[in-house]
Amino acid sequence: MRILSGVQPSGQLHLGNYFGAIRQFVELQNKGEALYFLANLHALNSVRDGQLAYQLTLETAAAFLALGLDASKAILFRQSDILELGEVYWVLGTLVPMSNLERAHSYKDKRARGLSADLGLFAYPVLMAADILIYGSDWVPVGKDQIQHLEFCRDWATKFNVAYVPGYEPADPNGENGNPPGIFKLPEAFIREETSVLLGIDGQKMSKSYGNTIELFGDEREVKKKIMSIKTDSSPIETPKPTENSALFELLKTMAPQSEWPEIEASWRTGGVGYGSYKKKLVDYFHLCFDEPRKRFAQLMRDKAELERILVRGAEKARACAAPIVQKIRVAVGISRC
Ligand code: ADP
Ligand code: TRP
């Protein structure tokens, strides 16, 4: 099983990134051949400062390692180190209907918020599909917000296979019933339901674009301030509290130790505890979950040369995984002889 995912190094990582993505990556490194990358080419759509982009890429790598990624088990690398990616991205783009990209959430949402529609943003799902297909990935762990991109990826992979693999049968994509298998393997999204969308301090989806995040490696006082400012309603202490759309309830559920959760949930539903007390508990749980990774993160960031070495080694391994597929694509489209 080949498992692949990427995170854009476009800001400080937050709780949503950890519980929606990175935690799964760490768990999955024991379940198959895992490739995880820093999507620094995608991040260029939003980070337009070279020094910052470089710094965020290293920080994100350090974050992965601090949070439990083991570079001797999983392949950790930087998207931009895979030189063949540009070629695959282009080839795939020649088959992508404009109408698909026009209805991509990433593009539509950002447009709706008044951001300029550059080609990079528009074509973002194509680069993401190339990221996935170039390694023949089986499983792609992502948050719910990425499902549409995975569906596009499967559609475009099928279009490519139909166009370039004689006898390819979309109903038998892996060639299990005697048909030739596709050059591109169709990936599956791997979604964790229970923490699929974590809410931010204002009650909307936690996202760096909304300025409502709680950072994993942020300043301790800042983290506390943010937790204490989580939006709640005006329920008095003694009454039961609503659970629906409550960021505080969800964050507690996500971060409380299993042994403590039943008591918290019971008091939440019956009343008697105020929001302030729950927030203080959440601060404690944050430290319980992240103090160790925070220490490791600080250590890793002190040795940037070592981080670079890890990423360069990772890229070499990732390129070796991509090589046979890239070669087949080049021959199929006629930019290389066999
Ligand atoms: P952001 O929304 O802050 O820009 P990204 O889009 O870079 O975050 O997301 C990186 C990864 O983290 C993706 O796999 C995404 O699905 C996951 N993720 C981001 N925010 C959340 C959230 N609030 N809840 C669950 N998963 C999230
Ligand atoms: N688009 C993803 C995000 O914003 C990051 C990403 C880029 C990715 N390429 C990928 C995720 C390939 C999974 C597979 O979160």
PDB file of N, CA and C in Angstrom, residues 122-214:
ATOM      1  N   PHE A 122      -6.129  28.658  -9.824  1.00  0.00           N
ATOM      2  CA  PHE A 122      -7.080  27.957 -10.696  1.00  0.00           C
ATOM      3  C   PHE A 122      -6.612  26.526 -10.975  1.00  0.00           C
ATOM      4  N   ALA A 123      -5.306  26.410 -11.234  1.00  0.00           N
ATOM      5  CA  ALA A 123      -4.764  25.109 -11.641  1.00  0.00           C
ATOM      6  C   ALA A 123      -4.317  24.261 -10.446  1.00  0.00           C
ATOM      7  N   TYR A 124      -4.510  24.766  -9.260  1.00  0.00           N
ATOM      8  CA  TYR A 124      -4.088  24.077  -8.042  1.00  0.00           C
ATOM      9  C   TYR A 124      -4.511  22.604  -7.996  1.00  0.00           C
ATOM     10  N   PRO A 125      -5.781  22.275  -8.337  1.00  0.00           N
ATOM     11  CA  PRO A 125      -6.154  20.851  -8.259  1.00  0.00           C
ATOM     12  C   PRO A 125      -5.392  19.966  -9.255  1.00  0.00           C
ATOM     13  N   VAL A 126      -4.909  20.569 -10.334  1.00  0.00           N
ATOM     14  CA  VAL A 126      -4.167  19.775 -11.325  1.00  0.00           C
ATOM     15  C   VAL A 126      -2.797  19.396 -10.753  1.00  0.00           C
ATOM     16  N   LEU A 127      -2.159  20.367 -10.094  1.00  0.00           N
ATOM     17  CA  LEU A 127      -0.872  20.065  -9.471  1.00  0.00           C
ATOM     18  C   LEU A 127      -1.073  19.031  -8.365  1.00  0.00           C
ATOM     19  N   MET A 128      -2.169  19.172  -7.638  1.00  0.00           N
ATOM     20  CA  MET A 128      -2.437  18.208  -6.558  1.00  0.00           C
ATOM     21  C   MET A 128      -2.652  16.804  -7.130  1.00  0.00           C
ATOM     22  N   ALA A 129      -3.356  16.723  -8.243  1.00  0.00           N
ATOM     23  CA  ALA A 129      -3.581  15.408  -8.864  1.00  0.00           C
ATOM     24  C   ALA A 129      -2.244  14.825  -9.328  1.00  0.00           C
ATOM     25  N   ALA A 130      -1.389  15.675  -9.903  1.00  0.00           N
ATOM     26  CA  ALA A 130      -0.070  15.190 -10.343  1.00  0.00           C
ATOM     27  C   ALA A 130       0.719  14.676  -9.140  1.00  0.00           C
ATOM     28  N   ASP A 131       0.641  15.415  -8.020  1.00  0.00           N
ATOM     29  CA  ASP A 131       1.316  14.986  -6.781  1.00  0.00           C
ATOM     30  C   ASP A 131       0.944  13.560  -6.410  1.00  0.00           C
ATOM     31  N   ILE A 132      -0.324  13.259  -6.568  1.00  0.00           N
ATOM     32  CA  ILE A 132      -0.836  11.961  -6.115  1.00  0.00           C
ATOM     33  C   ILE A 132      -0.504  10.869  -7.123  1.00  0.00           C
ATOM     34  N   LEU A 133      -0.716  11.189  -8.400  1.00  0.00           N
ATOM     35  CA  LEU A 133      -0.613  10.157  -9.445  1.00  0.00           C
ATOM     36  C   LEU A 133       0.824   9.773  -9.758  1.00  0.00           C
ATOM     37  N   ILE A 134       1.725  10.723  -9.587  1.00  0.00           N
ATOM     38  CA  ILE A 134       3.122  10.472  -9.986  1.00  0.00           C
ATOM     39  C   ILE A 134       3.750   9.326  -9.177  1.00  0.00           C
ATOM     40  N   TYR A 135       3.226   9.067  -7.967  1.00  0.00           N
ATOM     41  CA  TYR A 135       3.785   7.976  -7.148  1.00  0.00           C
ATOM     42  C   TYR A 135       2.921   6.716  -7.165  1.00  0.00           C
ATOM     43  N   GLY A 136       1.849   6.722  -7.946  1.00  0.00           N
ATOM     44  CA  GLY A 136       0.956   5.558  -7.940  1.00  0.00           C
ATOM     45  C   GLY A 136       0.338   5.339  -6.559  1.00  0.00           C
ATOM     46  N   SER A 137      -0.085   6.426  -5.916  1.00  0.00           N
ATOM     47  CA  SER A 137      -0.586   6.338  -4.533  1.00  0.00           C
ATOM     48  C   SER A 137      -1.891   5.543  -4.456  1.00  0.00           C
ATOM     49  N   ASP A 138      -2.026   4.741  -3.388  1.00  0.00           N
ATOM     50  CA  ASP A 138      -3.269   4.011  -3.152  1.00  0.00           C
ATOM     51  C   ASP A 138      -4.193   4.804  -2.237  1.00  0.00           C
ATOM     52  N   TRP A 139      -3.633   5.319  -1.137  1.00  0.00           N
ATOM     53  CA  TRP A 139      -4.446   5.997  -0.134  1.00  0.00           C
ATOM     54  C   TRP A 139      -3.951   7.415   0.057  1.00  0.00           C
ATOM     55  N   VAL A 140      -4.896   8.343   0.140  1.00  0.00           N
ATOM     56  CA  VAL A 140      -4.526   9.730   0.363  1.00  0.00           C
ATOM     57  C   VAL A 140      -5.274  10.259   1.590  1.00  0.00           C
ATOM     58  N   PRO A 141      -4.614  10.266   2.746  1.00  0.00           N
ATOM     59  CA  PRO A 141      -5.288  10.789   3.933  1.00  0.00           C
ATOM     60  C   PRO A 141      -5.416  12.313   3.855  1.00  0.00           C
ATOM     61  N   VAL A 142      -6.642  12.781   3.904  1.00  0.00           N
ATOM     62  CA  VAL A 142      -6.891  14.237   3.839  1.00  0.00           C
ATOM     63  C   VAL A 142      -8.146  14.572   4.650  1.00  0.00           C
ATOM     64  N   GLY A 143      -8.319  15.853   4.884  1.00  0.00           N
ATOM     65  CA  GLY A 143      -9.544  16.331   5.530  1.00  0.00           C
ATOM     66  C   GLY A 143     -10.676  16.365   4.504  1.00  0.00           C
ATOM     67  N   LYS A 144     -11.909  16.513   5.038  1.00  0.00           N
ATOM     68  CA  LYS A 144     -13.089  16.488   4.169  1.00  0.00           C
ATOM     69  C   LYS A 144     -13.045  17.542   3.067  1.00  0.00           C
ATOM     70  N   ASP A 145     -12.407  18.673   3.382  1.00  0.00           N
ATOM     71  CA  ASP A 145     -12.361  19.771   2.413  1.00  0.00           C
ATOM     72  C   ASP A 145     -11.605  19.392   1.136  1.00  0.00           C
ATOM     73  N   GLN A 146     -10.880  18.280   1.173  1.00  0.00           N
ATOM     74  CA  GLN A 146     -10.081  17.903  -0.002  1.00  0.00           C
ATOM     75  C   GLN A 146     -10.741  16.812  -0.848  1.00  0.00           C
ATOM     76  N   ILE A 147     -11.948  16.392  -0.442  1.00  0.00           N
ATOM     77  CA  ILE A 147     -12.580  15.267  -1.143  1.00  0.00           C
ATOM     78  C   ILE A 147     -12.782  15.575  -2.632  1.00  0.00           C
ATOM     79  N   GLN A 148     -13.243  16.781  -2.901  1.00  0.00           N
ATOM     80  CA  GLN A 148     -13.487  17.147  -4.303  1.00  0.00           C
ATOM     81  C   GLN A 148     -12.196  17.011  -5.138  1.00  0.00           C
ATOM     82  N   HIS A 149     -11.082  17.420  -4.549  1.00  0.00           N
ATOM     83  CA  HIS A 149      -9.821  17.315  -5.293  1.00  0.00           C
ATOM     84  C   HIS A 149      -9.484  15.861  -5.612  1.00  0.00           C
ATOM     85  N   LEU A 150      -9.799  14.995  -4.673  1.00  0.00           N
ATOM     86  CA  LEU A 150      -9.534  13.563  -4.902  1.00  0.00           C
ATOM     87  C   LEU A 150     -10.443  13.017  -6.003  1.00  0.00           C
ATOM     88  N   GLU A 151     -11.683  13.495  -6.013  1.00  0.00           N
ATOM     89  CA  GLU A 151     -12.598  13.037  -7.072  1.00  0.00           C
ATOM     90  C   GLU A 151     -12.109  13.506  -8.438  1.00  0.00           C
ATOM     91  N   PHE A 152     -11.682  14.747  -8.502  1.00  0.00           N
ATOM     92  CA  PHE A 152     -11.127  15.246  -9.767  1.00  0.00           C
ATOM     93  C   PHE A 152      -9.938  14.383 -10.185  1.00  0.00           C
ATOM     94  N   CYS A 153      -9.100  14.102  -9.210  1.00  0.00           N
ATOM     95  CA  CYS A 153      -7.878  13.340  -9.492  1.00  0.00           C
ATOM     96  C   CYS A 153      -8.225  11.986 -10.127  1.00  0.00           C
ATOM     97  N   ARG A 154      -9.208  11.330  -9.559  1.00  0.00           N
ATOM     98  CA  ARG A 154      -9.615  10.027 -10.104  1.00  0.00           C
ATOM     99  C   ARG A 154     -10.182  10.188 -11.522  1.00  0.00           C
ATOM    100  N   ASP A 155     -11.014  11.221 -11.714  1.00  0.00           N
ATOM    101  CA  ASP A 155     -11.598  11.452 -13.044  1.00  0.00           C
ATOM    102  C   ASP A 155     -10.517  11.707 -14.099  1.00  0.00           C
ATOM    103  N   TRP A 156      -9.561  12.544 -13.726  1.00  0.00           N
ATOM    104  CA  TRP A 156      -8.536  12.894 -14.713  1.00  0.00           C
ATOM    105  C   TRP A 156      -7.599  11.707 -14.973  1.00  0.00           C
ATOM    106  N   ALA A 157      -7.331  10.940 -13.928  1.00  0.00           N
ATOM    107  CA  ALA A 157      -6.492   9.744 -14.120  1.00  0.00           C
ATOM    108  C   ALA A 157      -7.191   8.806 -15.106  1.00  0.00           C
ATOM    109  N   THR A 158      -8.515   8.672 -14.946  1.00  0.00           N
ATOM    110  CA  THR A 158      -9.273   7.798 -15.853  1.00  0.00           C
ATOM    111  C   THR A 158      -9.206   8.343 -17.278  1.00  0.00           C
ATOM    112  N   LYS A 159      -9.387   9.673 -17.407  1.00  0.00           N
ATOM    113  CA  LYS A 159      -9.322  10.265 -18.753  1.00  0.00           C
ATOM    114  C   LYS A 159      -7.971   9.979 -19.412  1.00  0.00           C
ATOM    115  N   PHE A 160      -6.922  10.128 -18.620  1.00  0.00           N
ATOM    116  CA  PHE A 160      -5.580   9.874 -19.158  1.00  0.00           C
ATOM    117  C   PHE A 160      -5.443   8.413 -19.585  1.00  0.00           C
ATOM    118  N   ASN A 161      -5.886   7.520 -18.709  1.00  0.00           N
ATOM    119  CA  ASN A 161      -5.746   6.094 -19.022  1.00  0.00           C
ATOM    120  C   ASN A 161      -6.553   5.726 -20.277  1.00  0.00           C
ATOM    121  N   VAL A 162      -7.762   6.282 -20.373  1.00  0.00           N
ATOM    122  CA  VAL A 162      -8.595   6.001 -21.551  1.00  0.00           C
ATOM    123  C   VAL A 162      -7.889   6.508 -22.808  1.00  0.00           C
ATOM    124  N   ALA A 163      -7.292   7.708 -22.681  1.00  0.00           N
ATOM    125  CA  ALA A 163      -6.662   8.294 -23.867  1.00  0.00           C
ATOM    126  C   ALA A 163      -5.384   7.569 -24.273  1.00  0.00           C
ATOM    127  N   TYR A 164      -4.631   7.095 -23.301  1.00  0.00           N
ATOM    128  CA  TYR A 164      -3.274   6.625 -23.617  1.00  0.00           C
ATOM    129  C   TYR A 164      -2.989   5.139 -23.397  1.00  0.00           C
ATOM    130  N   VAL A 165      -3.930   4.435 -22.783  1.00  0.00           N
ATOM    131  CA  VAL A 165      -3.662   2.997 -22.589  1.00  0.00           C
ATOM    132  C   VAL A 165      -4.629   2.207 -23.476  1.00  0.00           C
ATOM    133  N   PRO A 166      -4.139   1.647 -24.598  1.00  0.00           N
ATOM    134  CA  PRO A 166      -5.036   0.933 -25.502  1.00  0.00           C
ATOM    135  C   PRO A 166      -5.736  -0.209 -24.774  1.00  0.00           C
ATOM    136  N   GLY A 167      -7.053  -0.287 -24.907  1.00  0.00           N
ATOM    137  CA  GLY A 167      -7.812  -1.375 -24.287  1.00  0.00           C
ATOM    138  C   GLY A 167      -8.176  -1.125 -22.835  1.00  0.00           C
ATOM    139  N   TYR A 168      -7.798   0.046 -22.303  1.00  0.00           N
ATOM    140  CA  TYR A 168      -8.104   0.337 -20.886  1.00  0.00           C
ATOM    141  C   TYR A 168      -9.606   0.344 -20.679  1.00  0.00           C
ATOM    142  N   GLU A 169     -10.030  -0.315 -19.614  1.00  0.00           N
ATOM    143  CA  GLU A 169     -11.456  -0.427 -19.325  1.00  0.00           C
ATOM    144  C   GLU A 169     -11.724   0.261 -17.974  1.00  0.00           C
ATOM    145  N   PRO A 170     -12.397   1.423 -17.961  1.00  0.00           N
ATOM    146  CA  PRO A 170     -12.595   2.163 -16.698  1.00  0.00           C
ATOM    147  C   PRO A 170     -13.259   1.327 -15.601  1.00  0.00           C
ATOM    148  N   ALA A 171     -14.051   0.303 -16.006  1.00  0.00           N
ATOM    149  CA  ALA A 171     -14.691  -0.528 -14.990  1.00  0.00           C
ATOM    150  C   ALA A 171     -13.691  -1.524 -14.372  1.00  0.00           C
ATOM    151  N   ASP A 172     -12.531  -1.638 -14.975  1.00  0.00           N
ATOM    152  CA  ASP A 172     -11.522  -2.586 -14.466  1.00  0.00           C
ATOM    153  C   ASP A 172     -10.167  -1.853 -14.407  1.00  0.00           C
ATOM    154  N   PRO A 173     -10.111  -0.794 -13.555  1.00  0.00           N
ATOM    155  CA  PRO A 173      -8.954   0.113 -13.624  1.00  0.00           C
ATOM    156  C   PRO A 173      -7.620  -0.543 -13.330  1.00  0.00           C
ATOM    157  N   ASN A 174      -7.631  -1.597 -12.493  1.00  0.00           N
ATOM    158  CA  ASN A 174      -6.348  -2.240 -12.159  1.00  0.00           C
ATOM    159  C   ASN A 174      -6.053  -3.463 -13.011  1.00  0.00           C
ATOM    160  N   GLY A 175      -6.926  -3.681 -13.994  1.00  0.00           N
ATOM    161  CA  GLY A 175      -6.694  -4.814 -14.888  1.00  0.00           C
ATOM    162  C   GLY A 175      -6.860  -6.166 -14.223  1.00  0.00           C
ATOM    163  N   GLU A 176      -7.792  -6.236 -13.278  1.00  0.00           N
ATOM    164  CA  GLU A 176      -7.968  -7.518 -12.578  1.00  0.00           C
ATOM    165  C   GLU A 176      -8.767  -8.524 -13.402  1.00  0.00           C
ATOM    166  N   ASN A 177      -9.514  -8.035 -14.412  1.00  0.00           N
ATOM    167  CA  ASN A 177     -10.334  -8.948 -15.217  1.00  0.00           C
ATOM    168  C   ASN A 177      -9.800  -9.097 -16.641  1.00  0.00           C
ATOM    169  N   GLY A 178      -8.503  -9.037 -16.747  1.00  0.00           N
ATOM    170  CA  GLY A 178      -7.895  -9.313 -18.042  1.00  0.00           C
ATOM    171  C   GLY A 178      -7.667  -8.098 -18.934  1.00  0.00           C
ATOM    172  N   ASN A 179      -8.138  -6.928 -18.514  1.00  0.00           N
ATOM    173  CA  ASN A 179      -7.882  -5.723 -19.310  1.00  0.00           C
ATOM    174  C   ASN A 179      -6.519  -5.139 -18.902  1.00  0.00           C
ATOM    175  N   PRO A 180      -5.938  -4.311 -19.779  1.00  0.00           N
ATOM    176  CA  PRO A 180      -4.659  -3.718 -19.354  1.00  0.00           C
ATOM    177  C   PRO A 180      -4.886  -2.707 -18.216  1.00  0.00           C
ATOM    178  N   PRO A 181      -4.031  -2.696 -17.205  1.00  0.00           N
ATOM    179  CA  PRO A 181      -4.189  -1.719 -16.120  1.00  0.00           C
ATOM    180  C   PRO A 181      -3.818  -0.318 -16.597  1.00  0.00           C
ATOM    181  N   GLY A 182      -4.344   0.692 -15.903  1.00  0.00           N
ATOM    182  CA  GLY A 182      -4.007   2.077 -16.256  1.00  0.00           C
ATOM    183  C   GLY A 182      -2.569   2.395 -15.894  1.00  0.00           C
ATOM    184  N   ILE A 183      -2.029   3.419 -16.551  1.00  0.00           N
ATOM    185  CA  ILE A 183      -0.705   3.920 -16.126  1.00  0.00           C
ATOM    186  C   ILE A 183      -0.880   4.620 -14.781  1.00  0.00           C
ATOM    187  N   PHE A 184      -1.965   5.394 -14.676  1.00  0.00           N
ATOM    188  CA  PHE A 184      -2.266   6.042 -13.407  1.00  0.00           C
ATOM    189  C   PHE A 184      -3.178   5.146 -12.583  1.00  0.00           C
ATOM    190  N   LYS A 185      -2.807   4.946 -11.342  1.00  0.00           N
ATOM    191  CA  LYS A 185      -3.639   4.192 -10.408  1.00  0.00           C
ATOM    192  C   LYS A 185      -4.678   5.143  -9.818  1.00  0.00           C
ATOM    193  N   LEU A 186      -5.903   4.662  -9.592  1.00  0.00           N
ATOM    194  CA  LEU A 186      -6.923   5.539  -9.013  1.00  0.00           C
ATOM    195  C   LEU A 186      -6.797   5.551  -7.490  1.00  0.00           C
ATOM    196  N   PRO A 187      -6.523   6.726  -6.917  1.00  0.00           N
ATOM    197  CA  PRO A 187      -6.319   6.790  -5.463  1.00  0.00           C
ATOM    198  C   PRO A 187      -7.639   6.858  -4.697  1.00  0.00           C
ATOM    199  N   GLU A 188      -7.595   6.459  -3.440  1.00  0.00           N
ATOM    200  CA  GLU A 188      -8.766   6.570  -2.559  1.00  0.00           C
ATOM    201  C   GLU A 188      -8.466   7.620  -1.495  1.00  0.00           C
ATOM    202  N   ALA A 189      -9.491   8.432  -1.180  1.00  0.00           N
ATOM    203  CA  ALA A 189      -9.333   9.368  -0.052  1.00  0.00           C
ATOM    204  C   ALA A 189      -9.488   8.574   1.238  1.00  0.00           C
ATOM    205  N   PHE A 190      -8.744   8.966   2.231  1.00  0.00           N
ATOM    206  CA  PHE A 190      -8.807   8.291   3.524  1.00  0.00           C
ATOM    207  C   PHE A 190      -9.193   9.363   4.547  1.00  0.00           C
ATOM    208  N   ILE A 191     -10.456   9.366   4.943  1.00  0.00           N
ATOM    209  CA  ILE A 191     -10.975  10.465   5.776  1.00  0.00           C
ATOM    210  C   ILE A 191     -11.285   9.958   7.180  1.00  0.00           C
ATOM    211  N   ARG A 192     -10.895  10.711   8.176  1.00  0.00           N
ATOM    212  CA  ARG A 192     -11.275  10.365   9.550  1.00  0.00           C
ATOM    213  C   ARG A 192     -12.529  11.139   9.877  1.00  0.00           C
ATOM    214  N   GLU A 193     -13.604  10.416  10.088  1.00  0.00           N
ATOM    215  CA  GLU A 193     -14.887  11.090  10.261  1.00  0.00           C
ATOM    216  C   GLU A 193     -14.970  11.948  11.522  1.00  0.00           C
ATOM    217  N   GLU A 194     -14.525  11.383  12.640  1.00  0.00           N
ATOM    218  CA  GLU A 194     -14.856  12.049  13.907  1.00  0.00           C
ATOM    219  C   GLU A 194     -14.234  13.435  14.085  1.00  0.00           C
ATOM    220  N   THR A 195     -13.074  13.653  13.466  1.00  0.00           N
ATOM    221  CA  THR A 195     -12.484  14.990  13.609  1.00  0.00           C
ATOM    222  C   THR A 195     -12.359  15.628  12.242  1.00  0.00           C
ATOM    223  N   SER A 196     -13.351  15.338  11.379  1.00  0.00           N
ATOM    224  CA  SER A 196     -13.133  15.767  10.008  1.00  0.00           C
ATOM    225  C   SER A 196     -13.059  17.286   9.863  1.00  0.00           C
ATOM    226  N   VAL A 197     -13.887  18.038  10.585  1.00  0.00           N
ATOM    227  CA  VAL A 197     -13.716  19.496  10.512  1.00  0.00           C
ATOM    228  C   VAL A 197     -13.689  20.069  11.929  1.00  0.00           C
ATOM    229  N   LEU A 198     -12.530  20.519  12.327  1.00  0.00           N
ATOM    230  CA  LEU A 198     -12.397  21.102  13.654  1.00  0.00           C
ATOM    231  C   LEU A 198     -12.730  22.596  13.564  1.00  0.00           C
ATOM    232  N   LEU A 199     -13.492  23.081  14.545  1.00  0.00           N
ATOM    233  CA  LEU A 199     -13.891  24.491  14.495  1.00  0.00           C
ATOM    234  C   LEU A 199     -12.850  25.378  15.168  1.00  0.00           C
ATOM    235  N   GLY A 200     -12.756  26.600  14.677  1.00  0.00           N
ATOM    236  CA  GLY A 200     -11.808  27.572  15.227  1.00  0.00           C
ATOM    237  C   GLY A 200     -12.441  28.390  16.347  1.00  0.00           C
ATOM    238  N   ILE A 201     -11.681  29.339  16.889  1.00  0.00           N
ATOM    239  CA  ILE A 201     -12.142  30.065  18.080  1.00  0.00           C
ATOM    240  C   ILE A 201     -13.380  30.930  17.817  1.00  0.00           C
ATOM    241  N   ASP A 202     -13.682  31.172  16.540  1.00  0.00           N
ATOM    242  CA  ASP A 202     -14.901  31.946  16.241  1.00  0.00           C
ATOM    243  C   ASP A 202     -16.072  31.037  15.846  1.00  0.00           C
ATOM    244  N   GLY A 203     -15.867  29.731  15.877  1.00  0.00           N
ATOM    245  CA  GLY A 203     -16.963  28.802  15.567  1.00  0.00           C
ATOM    246  C   GLY A 203     -17.055  28.416  14.096  1.00  0.00           C
ATOM    247  N   GLN A 204     -16.255  29.080  13.220  1.00  0.00           N
ATOM    248  CA  GLN A 204     -16.184  28.616  11.819  1.00  0.00           C
ATOM    249  C   GLN A 204     -15.105  27.542  11.731  1.00  0.00           C
ATOM    250  N   LYS A 205     -14.979  26.897  10.568  1.00  0.00           N
ATOM    251  CA  LYS A 205     -13.903  25.917  10.374  1.00  0.00           C
ATOM    252  C   LYS A 205     -12.557  26.551  10.749  1.00  0.00           C
ATOM    253  N   MET A 206     -11.766  25.837  11.542  1.00  0.00           N
ATOM    254  CA  MET A 206     -10.452  26.390  11.889  1.00  0.00           C
ATOM    255  C   MET A 206      -9.590  26.422  10.636  1.00  0.00           C
ATOM    256  N   SER A 207      -9.116  27.608  10.310  1.00  0.00           N
ATOM    257  CA  SER A 207      -8.301  27.746   9.110  1.00  0.00           C
ATOM    258  C   SER A 207      -7.439  28.991   9.224  1.00  0.00           C
ATOM    259  N   LYS A 208      -6.202  28.874   8.722  1.00  0.00           N
ATOM    260  CA  LYS A 208      -5.347  30.061   8.819  1.00  0.00           C
ATOM    261  C   LYS A 208      -5.918  31.224   8.018  1.00  0.00           C
ATOM    262  N   SER A 209      -6.733  30.899   7.003  1.00  0.00           N
ATOM    263  CA  SER A 209      -7.309  31.996   6.205  1.00  0.00           C
ATOM    264  C   SER A 209      -8.361  32.785   6.986  1.00  0.00           C
ATOM    265  N   TYR A 210      -8.889  32.204   8.041  1.00  0.00           N
ATOM    266  CA  TYR A 210      -9.927  32.922   8.809  1.00  0.00           C
ATOM    267  C   TYR A 210      -9.380  33.559  10.082  1.00  0.00           C
ATOM    268  N   GLY A 211      -8.081  33.392  10.342  1.00  0.00           N
ATOM    269  CA  GLY A 211      -7.493  34.000  11.547  1.00  0.00           C
ATOM    270  C   GLY A 211      -8.131  33.496  12.835  1.00  0.00           C
ATOM    271  N   ASN A 212      -8.594  32.250  12.849  1.00  0.00           N
ATOM    272  CA  ASN A 212      -9.290  31.719  14.033  1.00  0.00           C
ATOM    273  C   ASN A 212      -8.615  30.472  14.588  1.00  0.00           C
ATOM    274  N   THR A 213      -7.297  30.383  14.346  1.00  0.00           N
ATOM    275  CA  THR A 213      -6.600  29.136  14.670  1.00  0.00           C
ATOM    276  C   THR A 213      -5.993  29.140  16.076  1.00  0.00           C
ATOM    277  N   ILE A 214      -5.717  27.949  16.571  1.00  0.00           N
ATOM    278  CA  ILE A 214      -4.872  27.797  17.761  1.00  0.00           C
ATOM    279  C   ILE A 214      -3.636  27.062  17.268  1.00  0.00           C
TER     280      ILE A 214
END
